[in-house]
Every structure is written in structure tokens, then in C-alpha cells.
XYZ file of N, CA, C and O in Angstrom:
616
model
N -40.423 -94.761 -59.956
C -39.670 -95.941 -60.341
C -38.551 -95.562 -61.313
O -37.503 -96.202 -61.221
N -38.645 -94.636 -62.198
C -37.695 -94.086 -62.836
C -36.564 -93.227 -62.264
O -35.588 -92.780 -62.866
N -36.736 -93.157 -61.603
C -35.741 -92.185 -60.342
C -35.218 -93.498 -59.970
O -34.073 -93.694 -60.377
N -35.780 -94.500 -59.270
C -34.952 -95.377 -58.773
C -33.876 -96.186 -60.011
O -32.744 -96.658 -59.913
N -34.743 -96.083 -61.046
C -33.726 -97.032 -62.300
C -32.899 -96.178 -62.490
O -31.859 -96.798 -62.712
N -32.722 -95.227 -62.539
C -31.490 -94.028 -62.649
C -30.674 -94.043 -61.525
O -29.478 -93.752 -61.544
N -31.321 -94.387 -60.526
C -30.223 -94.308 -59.325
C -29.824 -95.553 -59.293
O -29.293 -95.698 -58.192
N -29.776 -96.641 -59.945
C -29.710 -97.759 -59.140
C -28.666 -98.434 -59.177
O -28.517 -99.653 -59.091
N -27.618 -97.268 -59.365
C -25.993 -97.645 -59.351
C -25.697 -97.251 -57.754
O -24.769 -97.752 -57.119
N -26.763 -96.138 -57.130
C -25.932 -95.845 -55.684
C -26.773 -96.942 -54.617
O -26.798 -96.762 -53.400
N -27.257 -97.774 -55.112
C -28.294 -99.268 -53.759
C -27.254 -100.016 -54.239
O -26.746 -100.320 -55.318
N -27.016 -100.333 -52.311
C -26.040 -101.247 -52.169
C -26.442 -102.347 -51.759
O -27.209 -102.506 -50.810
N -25.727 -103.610 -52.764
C -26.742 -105.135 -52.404
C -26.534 -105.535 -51.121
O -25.506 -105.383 -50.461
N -27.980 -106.268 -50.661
C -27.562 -106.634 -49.266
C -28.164 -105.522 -48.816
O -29.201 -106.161 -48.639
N -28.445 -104.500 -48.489
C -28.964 -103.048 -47.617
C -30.528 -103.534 -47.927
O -30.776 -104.575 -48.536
N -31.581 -102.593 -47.398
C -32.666 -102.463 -47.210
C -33.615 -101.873 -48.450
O -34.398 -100.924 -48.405
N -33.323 -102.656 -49.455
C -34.075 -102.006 -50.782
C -35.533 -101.225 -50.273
O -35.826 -100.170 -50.836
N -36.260 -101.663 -49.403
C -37.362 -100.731 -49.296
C -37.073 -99.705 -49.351
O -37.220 -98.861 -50.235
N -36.299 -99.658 -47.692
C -35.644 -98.079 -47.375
C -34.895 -97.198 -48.139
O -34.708 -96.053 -47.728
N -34.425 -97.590 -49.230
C -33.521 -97.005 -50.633
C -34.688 -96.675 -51.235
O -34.896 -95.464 -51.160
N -35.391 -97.182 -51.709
C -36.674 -96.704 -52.692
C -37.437 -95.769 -51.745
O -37.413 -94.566 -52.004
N -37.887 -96.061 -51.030
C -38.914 -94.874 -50.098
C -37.868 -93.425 -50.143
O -38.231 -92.351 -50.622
N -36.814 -93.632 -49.665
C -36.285 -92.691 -49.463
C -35.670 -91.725 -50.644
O -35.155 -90.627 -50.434
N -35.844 -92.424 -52.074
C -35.882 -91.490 -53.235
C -37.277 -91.197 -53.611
O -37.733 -90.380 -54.410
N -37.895 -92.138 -52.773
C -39.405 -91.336 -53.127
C -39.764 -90.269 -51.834
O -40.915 -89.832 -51.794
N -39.146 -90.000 -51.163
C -39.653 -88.954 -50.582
C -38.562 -88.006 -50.537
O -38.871 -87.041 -49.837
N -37.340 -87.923 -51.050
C -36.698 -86.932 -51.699
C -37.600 -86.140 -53.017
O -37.845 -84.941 -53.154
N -37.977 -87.319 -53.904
C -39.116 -86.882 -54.939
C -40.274 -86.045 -54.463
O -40.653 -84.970 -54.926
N -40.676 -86.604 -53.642
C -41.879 -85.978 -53.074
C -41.394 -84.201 -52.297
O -41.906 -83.097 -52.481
N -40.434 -84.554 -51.586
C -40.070 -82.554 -50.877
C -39.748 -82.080 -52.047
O -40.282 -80.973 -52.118
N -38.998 -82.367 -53.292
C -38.020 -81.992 -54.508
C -39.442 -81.193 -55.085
O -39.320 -79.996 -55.342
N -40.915 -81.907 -55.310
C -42.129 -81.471 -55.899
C -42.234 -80.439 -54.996
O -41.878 -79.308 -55.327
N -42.752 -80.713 -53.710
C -43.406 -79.629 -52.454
C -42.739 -78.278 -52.818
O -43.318 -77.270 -53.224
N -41.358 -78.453 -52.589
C -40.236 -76.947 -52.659
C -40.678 -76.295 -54.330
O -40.434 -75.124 -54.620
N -41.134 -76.954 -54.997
C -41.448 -76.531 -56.185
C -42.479 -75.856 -56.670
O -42.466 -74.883 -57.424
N -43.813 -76.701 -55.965
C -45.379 -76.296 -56.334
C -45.367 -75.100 -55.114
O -46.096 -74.142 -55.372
N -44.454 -75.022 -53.509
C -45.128 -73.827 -53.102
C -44.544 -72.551 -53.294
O -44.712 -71.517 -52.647
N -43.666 -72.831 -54.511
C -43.062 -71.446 -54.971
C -44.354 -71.135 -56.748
O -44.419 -70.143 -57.474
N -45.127 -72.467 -56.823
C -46.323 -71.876 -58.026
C -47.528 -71.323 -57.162
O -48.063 -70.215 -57.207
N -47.864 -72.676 -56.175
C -49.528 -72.050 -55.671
C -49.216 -72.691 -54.169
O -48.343 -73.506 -53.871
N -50.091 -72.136 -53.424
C -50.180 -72.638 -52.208
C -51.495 -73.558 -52.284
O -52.456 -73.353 -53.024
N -51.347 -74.607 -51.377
C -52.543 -75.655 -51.276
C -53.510 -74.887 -50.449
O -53.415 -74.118 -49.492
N -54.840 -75.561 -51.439
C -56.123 -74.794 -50.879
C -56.411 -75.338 -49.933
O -55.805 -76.409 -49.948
N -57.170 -75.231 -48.815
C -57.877 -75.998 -48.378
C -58.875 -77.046 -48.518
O -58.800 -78.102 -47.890
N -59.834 -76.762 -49.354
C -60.893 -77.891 -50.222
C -59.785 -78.260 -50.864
O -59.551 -77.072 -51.085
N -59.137 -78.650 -51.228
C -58.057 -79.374 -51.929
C -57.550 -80.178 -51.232
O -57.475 -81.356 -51.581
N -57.157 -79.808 -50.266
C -57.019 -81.396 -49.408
C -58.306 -81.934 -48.734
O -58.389 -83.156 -48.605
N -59.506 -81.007 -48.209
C -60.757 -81.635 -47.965
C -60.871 -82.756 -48.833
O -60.675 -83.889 -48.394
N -61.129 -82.579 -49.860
C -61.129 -83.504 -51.083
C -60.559 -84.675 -51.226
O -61.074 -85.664 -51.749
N -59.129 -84.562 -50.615
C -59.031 -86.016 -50.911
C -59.135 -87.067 -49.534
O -59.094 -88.293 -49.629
N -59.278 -86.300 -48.233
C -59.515 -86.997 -47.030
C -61.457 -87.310 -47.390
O -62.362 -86.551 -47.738
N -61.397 -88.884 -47.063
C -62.295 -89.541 -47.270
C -62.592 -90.251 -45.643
O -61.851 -90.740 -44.790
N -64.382 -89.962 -45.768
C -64.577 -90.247 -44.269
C -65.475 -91.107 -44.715
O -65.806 -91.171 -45.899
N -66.010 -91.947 -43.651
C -67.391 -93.000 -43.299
C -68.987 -91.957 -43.717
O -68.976 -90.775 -44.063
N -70.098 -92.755 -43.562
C -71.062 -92.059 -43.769
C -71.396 -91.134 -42.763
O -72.110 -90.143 -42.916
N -70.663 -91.625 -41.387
C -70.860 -90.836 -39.916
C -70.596 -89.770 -39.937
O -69.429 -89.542 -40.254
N -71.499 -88.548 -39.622
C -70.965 -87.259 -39.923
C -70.002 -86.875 -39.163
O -69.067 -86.133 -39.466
N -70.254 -87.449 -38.023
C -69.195 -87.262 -36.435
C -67.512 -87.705 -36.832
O -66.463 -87.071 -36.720
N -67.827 -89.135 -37.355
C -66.966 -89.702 -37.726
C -65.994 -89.052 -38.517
O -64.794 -89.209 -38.291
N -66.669 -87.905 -39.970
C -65.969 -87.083 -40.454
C -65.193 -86.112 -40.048
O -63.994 -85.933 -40.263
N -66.274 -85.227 -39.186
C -65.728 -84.187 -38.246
C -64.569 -84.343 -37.765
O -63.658 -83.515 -37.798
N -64.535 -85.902 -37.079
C -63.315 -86.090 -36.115
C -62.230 -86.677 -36.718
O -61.169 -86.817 -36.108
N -62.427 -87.128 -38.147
C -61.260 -87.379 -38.883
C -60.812 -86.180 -39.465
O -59.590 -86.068 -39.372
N -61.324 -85.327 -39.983
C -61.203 -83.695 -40.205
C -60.281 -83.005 -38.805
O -59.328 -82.251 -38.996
N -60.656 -83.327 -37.693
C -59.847 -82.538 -36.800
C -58.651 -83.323 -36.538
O -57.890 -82.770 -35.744
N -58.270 -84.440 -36.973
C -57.272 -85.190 -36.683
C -56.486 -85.201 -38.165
O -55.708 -86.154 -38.218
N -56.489 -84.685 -38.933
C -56.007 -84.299 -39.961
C -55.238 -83.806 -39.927
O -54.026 -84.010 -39.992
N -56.363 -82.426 -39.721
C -55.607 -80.967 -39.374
C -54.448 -81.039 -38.298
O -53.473 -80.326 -38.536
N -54.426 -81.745 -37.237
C -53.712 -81.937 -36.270
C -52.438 -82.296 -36.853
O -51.428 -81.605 -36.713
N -52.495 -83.622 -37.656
C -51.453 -84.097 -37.977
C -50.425 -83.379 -38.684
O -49.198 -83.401 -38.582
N -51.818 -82.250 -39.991
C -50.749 -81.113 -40.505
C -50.491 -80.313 -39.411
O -49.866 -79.428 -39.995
N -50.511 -79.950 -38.183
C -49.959 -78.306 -37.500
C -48.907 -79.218 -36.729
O -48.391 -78.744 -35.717
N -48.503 -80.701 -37.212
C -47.451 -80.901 -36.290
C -46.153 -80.810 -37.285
O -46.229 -81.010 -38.497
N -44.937 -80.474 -36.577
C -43.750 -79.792 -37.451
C -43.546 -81.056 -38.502
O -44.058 -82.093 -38.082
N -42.897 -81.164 -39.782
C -42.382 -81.683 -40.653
C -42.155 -83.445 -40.278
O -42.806 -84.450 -40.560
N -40.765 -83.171 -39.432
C -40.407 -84.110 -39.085
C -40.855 -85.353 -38.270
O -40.491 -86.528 -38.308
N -41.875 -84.614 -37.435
C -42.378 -85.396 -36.698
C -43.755 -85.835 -37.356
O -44.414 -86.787 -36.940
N -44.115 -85.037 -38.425
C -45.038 -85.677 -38.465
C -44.880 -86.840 -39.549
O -45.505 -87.892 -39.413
N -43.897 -86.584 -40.792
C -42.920 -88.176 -41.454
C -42.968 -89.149 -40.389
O -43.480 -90.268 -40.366
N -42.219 -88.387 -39.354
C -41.744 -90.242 -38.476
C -43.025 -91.088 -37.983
O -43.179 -92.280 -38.248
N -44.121 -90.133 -37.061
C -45.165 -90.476 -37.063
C -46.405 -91.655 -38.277
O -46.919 -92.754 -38.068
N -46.446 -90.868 -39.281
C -46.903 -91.730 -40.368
C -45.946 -92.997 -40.962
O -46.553 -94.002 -41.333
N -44.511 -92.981 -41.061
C -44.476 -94.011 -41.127
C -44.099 -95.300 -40.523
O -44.035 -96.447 -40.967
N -43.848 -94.719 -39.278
C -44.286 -95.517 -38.504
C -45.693 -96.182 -37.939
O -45.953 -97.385 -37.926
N -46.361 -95.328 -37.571
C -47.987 -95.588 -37.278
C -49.048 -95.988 -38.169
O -49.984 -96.668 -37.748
N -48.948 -95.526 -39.651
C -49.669 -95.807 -40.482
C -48.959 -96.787 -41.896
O -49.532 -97.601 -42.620
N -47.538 -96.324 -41.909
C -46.808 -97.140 -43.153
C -46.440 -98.600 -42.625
O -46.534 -99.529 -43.427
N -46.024 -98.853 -41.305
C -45.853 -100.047 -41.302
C -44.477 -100.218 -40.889
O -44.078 -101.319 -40.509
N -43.792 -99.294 -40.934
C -42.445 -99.009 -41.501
C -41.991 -99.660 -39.891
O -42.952 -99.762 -39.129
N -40.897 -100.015 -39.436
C -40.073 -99.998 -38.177
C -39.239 -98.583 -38.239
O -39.243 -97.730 -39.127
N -38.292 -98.637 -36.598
C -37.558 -97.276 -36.495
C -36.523 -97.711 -37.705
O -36.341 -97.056 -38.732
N -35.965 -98.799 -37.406
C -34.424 -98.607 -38.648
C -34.857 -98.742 -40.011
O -34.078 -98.865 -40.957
N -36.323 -98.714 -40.115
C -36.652 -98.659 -41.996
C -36.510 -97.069 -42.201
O -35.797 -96.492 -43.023
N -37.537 -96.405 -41.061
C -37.654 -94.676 -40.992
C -36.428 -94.251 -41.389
O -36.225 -93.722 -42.482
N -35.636 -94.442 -40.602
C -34.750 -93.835 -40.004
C -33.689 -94.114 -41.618
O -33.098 -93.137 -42.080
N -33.622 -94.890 -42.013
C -33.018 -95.221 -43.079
C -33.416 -94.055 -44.227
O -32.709 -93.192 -44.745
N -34.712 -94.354 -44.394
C -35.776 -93.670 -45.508
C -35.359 -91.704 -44.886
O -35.310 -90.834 -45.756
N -35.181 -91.425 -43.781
C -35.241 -90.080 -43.499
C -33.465 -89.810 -43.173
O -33.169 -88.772 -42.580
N -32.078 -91.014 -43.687
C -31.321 -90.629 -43.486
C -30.971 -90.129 -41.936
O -30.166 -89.199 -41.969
N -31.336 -90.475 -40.694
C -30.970 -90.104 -39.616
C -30.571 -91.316 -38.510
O -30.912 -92.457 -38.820
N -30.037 -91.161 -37.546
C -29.898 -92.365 -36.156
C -31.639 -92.242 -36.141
O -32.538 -91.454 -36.437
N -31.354 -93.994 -35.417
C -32.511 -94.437 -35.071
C -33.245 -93.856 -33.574
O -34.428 -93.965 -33.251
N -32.361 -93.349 -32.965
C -32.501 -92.521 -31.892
C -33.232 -91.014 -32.235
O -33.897 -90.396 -31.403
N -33.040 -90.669 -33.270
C -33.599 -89.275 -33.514
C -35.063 -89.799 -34.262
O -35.936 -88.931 -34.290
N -35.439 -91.207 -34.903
C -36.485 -91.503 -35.421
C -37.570 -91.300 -33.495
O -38.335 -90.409 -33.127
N -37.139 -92.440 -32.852
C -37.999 -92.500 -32.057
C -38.105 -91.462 -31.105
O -39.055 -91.476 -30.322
N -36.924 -90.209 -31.051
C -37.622 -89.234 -30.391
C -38.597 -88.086 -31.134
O -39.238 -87.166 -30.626
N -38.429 -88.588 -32.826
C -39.124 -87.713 -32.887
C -40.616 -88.169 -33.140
O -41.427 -87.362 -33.594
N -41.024 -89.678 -32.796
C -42.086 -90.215 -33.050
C -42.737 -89.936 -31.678
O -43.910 -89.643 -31.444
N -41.529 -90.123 -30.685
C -42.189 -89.788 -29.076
C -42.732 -88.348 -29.533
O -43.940 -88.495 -29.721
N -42.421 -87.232 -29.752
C -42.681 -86.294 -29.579
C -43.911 -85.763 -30.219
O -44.799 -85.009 -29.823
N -43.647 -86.503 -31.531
C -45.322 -86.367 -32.188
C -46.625 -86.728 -31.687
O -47.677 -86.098 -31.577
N -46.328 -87.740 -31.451
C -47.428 -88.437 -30.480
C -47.876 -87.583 -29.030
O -48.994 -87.748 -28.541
N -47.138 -86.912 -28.585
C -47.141 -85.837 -27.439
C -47.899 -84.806 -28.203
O -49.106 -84.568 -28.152
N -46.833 -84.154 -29.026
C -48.052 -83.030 -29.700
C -49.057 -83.400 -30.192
O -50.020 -82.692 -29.900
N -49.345 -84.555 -31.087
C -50.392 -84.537 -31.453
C -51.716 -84.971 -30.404
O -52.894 -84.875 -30.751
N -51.282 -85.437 -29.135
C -52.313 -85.610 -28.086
C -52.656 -84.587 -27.473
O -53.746 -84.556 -26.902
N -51.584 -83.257 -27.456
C -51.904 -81.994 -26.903
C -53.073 -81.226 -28.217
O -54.207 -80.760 -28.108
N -52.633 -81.303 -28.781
C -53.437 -80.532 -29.885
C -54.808 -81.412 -30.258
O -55.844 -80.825 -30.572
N -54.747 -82.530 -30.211
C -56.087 -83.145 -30.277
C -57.171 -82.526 -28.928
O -58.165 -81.828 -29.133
N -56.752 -82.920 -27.741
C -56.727 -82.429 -26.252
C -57.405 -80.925 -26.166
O -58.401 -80.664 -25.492
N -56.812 -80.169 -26.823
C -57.011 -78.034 -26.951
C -58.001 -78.521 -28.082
O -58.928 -77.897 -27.565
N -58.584 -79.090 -29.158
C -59.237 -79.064 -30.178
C -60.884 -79.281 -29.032
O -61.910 -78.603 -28.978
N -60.409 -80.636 -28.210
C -61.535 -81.518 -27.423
C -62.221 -79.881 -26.245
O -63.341 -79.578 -25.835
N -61.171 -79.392 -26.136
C -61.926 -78.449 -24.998
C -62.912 -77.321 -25.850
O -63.776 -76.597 -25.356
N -62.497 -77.414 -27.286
C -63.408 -76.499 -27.856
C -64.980 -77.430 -27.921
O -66.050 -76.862 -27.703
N -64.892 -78.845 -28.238
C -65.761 -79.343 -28.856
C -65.688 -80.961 -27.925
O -65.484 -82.081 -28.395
N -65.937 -80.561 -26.480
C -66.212 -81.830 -25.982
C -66.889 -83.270 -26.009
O -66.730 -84.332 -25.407
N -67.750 -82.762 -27.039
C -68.419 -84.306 -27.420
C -67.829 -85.150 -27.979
O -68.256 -86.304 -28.024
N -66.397 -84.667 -28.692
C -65.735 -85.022 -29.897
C -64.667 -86.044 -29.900
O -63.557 -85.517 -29.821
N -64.637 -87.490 -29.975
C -63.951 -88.527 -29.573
C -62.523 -88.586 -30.887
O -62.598 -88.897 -32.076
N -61.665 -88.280 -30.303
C -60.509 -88.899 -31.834
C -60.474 -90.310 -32.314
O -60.286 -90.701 -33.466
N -60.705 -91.061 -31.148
C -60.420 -92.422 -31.468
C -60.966 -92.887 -32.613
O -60.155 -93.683 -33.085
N -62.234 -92.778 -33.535
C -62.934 -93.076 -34.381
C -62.209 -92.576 -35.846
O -62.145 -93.140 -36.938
N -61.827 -91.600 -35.491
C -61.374 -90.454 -36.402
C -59.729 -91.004 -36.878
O -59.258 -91.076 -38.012
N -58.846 -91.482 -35.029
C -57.487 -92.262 -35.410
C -57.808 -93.311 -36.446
O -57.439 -93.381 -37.618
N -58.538 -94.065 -35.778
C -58.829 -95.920 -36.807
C -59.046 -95.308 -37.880
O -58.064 -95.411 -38.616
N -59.782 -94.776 -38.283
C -60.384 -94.150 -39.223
C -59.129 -93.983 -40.585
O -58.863 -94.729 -41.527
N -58.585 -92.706 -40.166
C -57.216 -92.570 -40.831
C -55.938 -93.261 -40.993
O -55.160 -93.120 -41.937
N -55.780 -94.134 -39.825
C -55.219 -95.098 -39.901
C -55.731 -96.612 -41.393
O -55.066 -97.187 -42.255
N -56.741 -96.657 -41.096
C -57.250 -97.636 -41.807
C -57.058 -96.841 -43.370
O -56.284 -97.361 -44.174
N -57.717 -95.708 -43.706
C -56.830 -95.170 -44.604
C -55.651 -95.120 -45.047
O -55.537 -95.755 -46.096
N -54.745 -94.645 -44.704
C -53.397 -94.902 -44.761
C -52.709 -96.579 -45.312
O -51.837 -96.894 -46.121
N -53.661 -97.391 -44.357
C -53.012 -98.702 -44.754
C -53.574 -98.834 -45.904
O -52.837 -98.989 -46.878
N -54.635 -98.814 -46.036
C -55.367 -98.564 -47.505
C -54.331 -98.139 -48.592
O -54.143 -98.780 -49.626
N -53.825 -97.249 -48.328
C -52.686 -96.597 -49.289
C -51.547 -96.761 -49.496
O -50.997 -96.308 -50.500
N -50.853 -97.548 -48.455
C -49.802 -98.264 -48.148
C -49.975 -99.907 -49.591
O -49.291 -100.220 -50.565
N -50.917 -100.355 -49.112
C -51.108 -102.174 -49.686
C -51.632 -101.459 -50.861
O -52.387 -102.359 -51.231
N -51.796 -100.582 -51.678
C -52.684 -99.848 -52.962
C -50.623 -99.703 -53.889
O -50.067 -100.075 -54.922
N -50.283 -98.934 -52.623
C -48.937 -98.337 -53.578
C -47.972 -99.705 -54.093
O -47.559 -99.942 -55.229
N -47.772 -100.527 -52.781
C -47.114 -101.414 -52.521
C -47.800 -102.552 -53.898
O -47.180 -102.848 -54.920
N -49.046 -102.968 -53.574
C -49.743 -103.915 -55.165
C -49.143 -102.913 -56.118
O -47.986 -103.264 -56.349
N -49.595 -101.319 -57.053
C -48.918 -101.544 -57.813
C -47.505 -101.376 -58.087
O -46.962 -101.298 -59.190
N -46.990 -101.333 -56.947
C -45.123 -101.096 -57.191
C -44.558 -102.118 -57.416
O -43.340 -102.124 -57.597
């Protein structure tokens, strides 16, 4: 919020105040990333840790492999993906928030959604019993969780 009160000579009235704020918060957010992976690299139990599953062990598992998925998909696609799918966001909020045409939001949401069904797909042939769908809602319902959490206190 202090980033935005400092900036808040370049939001232009009338424009999409969400998309102005998200989008200095996720300048904030890569500005940190480029920073902490020149101190430490993220552990693994370190993000175990903060992905939170049901009591279902299955349920965990498969939110655990849909995680991971989401991280081995490239950068971009996987932003457009979340905020679209899980933030709520539309293409011209994204697309605003990531600075690009709305055309490059939804191909790169098409494309995530491709990889991430291929890579869910190669995960399933290791471990056929293993349903994502439980694991999607799952994280999804998370996410919104975190969405209406940030949004109350912002």
C-alpha cells in the first residue's frame, strides 16, 4: 500500500484502480523474487509448508502434484493462469496488471491450461489412481480463500 501511495501520481482517474494496484503489487512481488534468489534459493519444505490440504491423504497427494505442476509451468503462463482461474481477475484486468494485449493474456492462459493438462496427464501415468480434480477444487478454493483474505484486509 505504500508503494501505491508513492505512486499515486502515475493512476489515472477513470482507469482500472484494481489493475494499477495489482500490478505494483506484482512488480513488488518479482522486484523481492530477483532479490531473495540472488540470497537463498526456496526449499522445498518451505513451500510444502505453506500448501494446506484437507484431512484426505489422497486429497493432499493430489493437491501436492498439482502444485508442483503449476510451478514447472513457465512464468507467464502460469500468472495468467492464476489470475484468471483462481483471482477472479477477467482477461482486460490480467492483461492490464501484466502490462500486455489482451490477446497475449488469453493465449497465454490457453496455453497453460494445455500444459498444465499435459503434465498433470505424464504425472497420472506414473500414479494412475490419482484424480486432479479434488486436488484442482481444492487449490482453487484456496486461492479464493486468499484472494477475499487480501482483498478484506486491503
Amino acid at each position: 500500500m505504500l508503494k501505491a501511495w508513492s505512486a499515486r501520481e502515475s493512476y489515472i482517474e477513470e482507469s482500472n484502480f484494481k489493475a494499477w494496484a495489482f500490478r505494483i503489487l506484482r512488480n513488488s512481488l518479482y522486484s523481492n523474487w530477483r532479490k531473495n534468489s540472488r540470497l537463498t534459493q526456496l526449499e522445498d519444505t518451505v513451500y510444502e509448508k505453506t500448501a494446506k490440504a484437507t484431512d484426505n491423504a489422497e486429497t493432499a497427494l493430489e493437491l501436492a502434484e498439482v502444485s508442483q505442476a503449476i510451478l514447472d509451468l513457465p512464468l507467464e503462463q502460469r500468472e495468467a493462469l492464476i489470475l484468471i482461474a483462481a483471482g477472479g481477475f477477467n482477461y482486460e484486468e490480467v492483461a492490464a496488471i501484466a502490462g500486455v494485449a489482451v490477446g497475449t493474456i488469453k493465449s497465454r492462459v490457453s496455453r497453460g491450461r494445455a500444459n498444465l493438462i499435459a503434465l498433470m496427464e505424464n504425472r497420472a501415468h506414473r500414479r494412475p489412481k490419482i484424480s486432479a480434480i479434488g486436488a484442482a477444487q481444492g487449490l482453487i478454493s484456496d486461492a479464493d480463500r486468499l484472494v477475499r483474505n487480501a482483498t478484506a484486509s486491503g
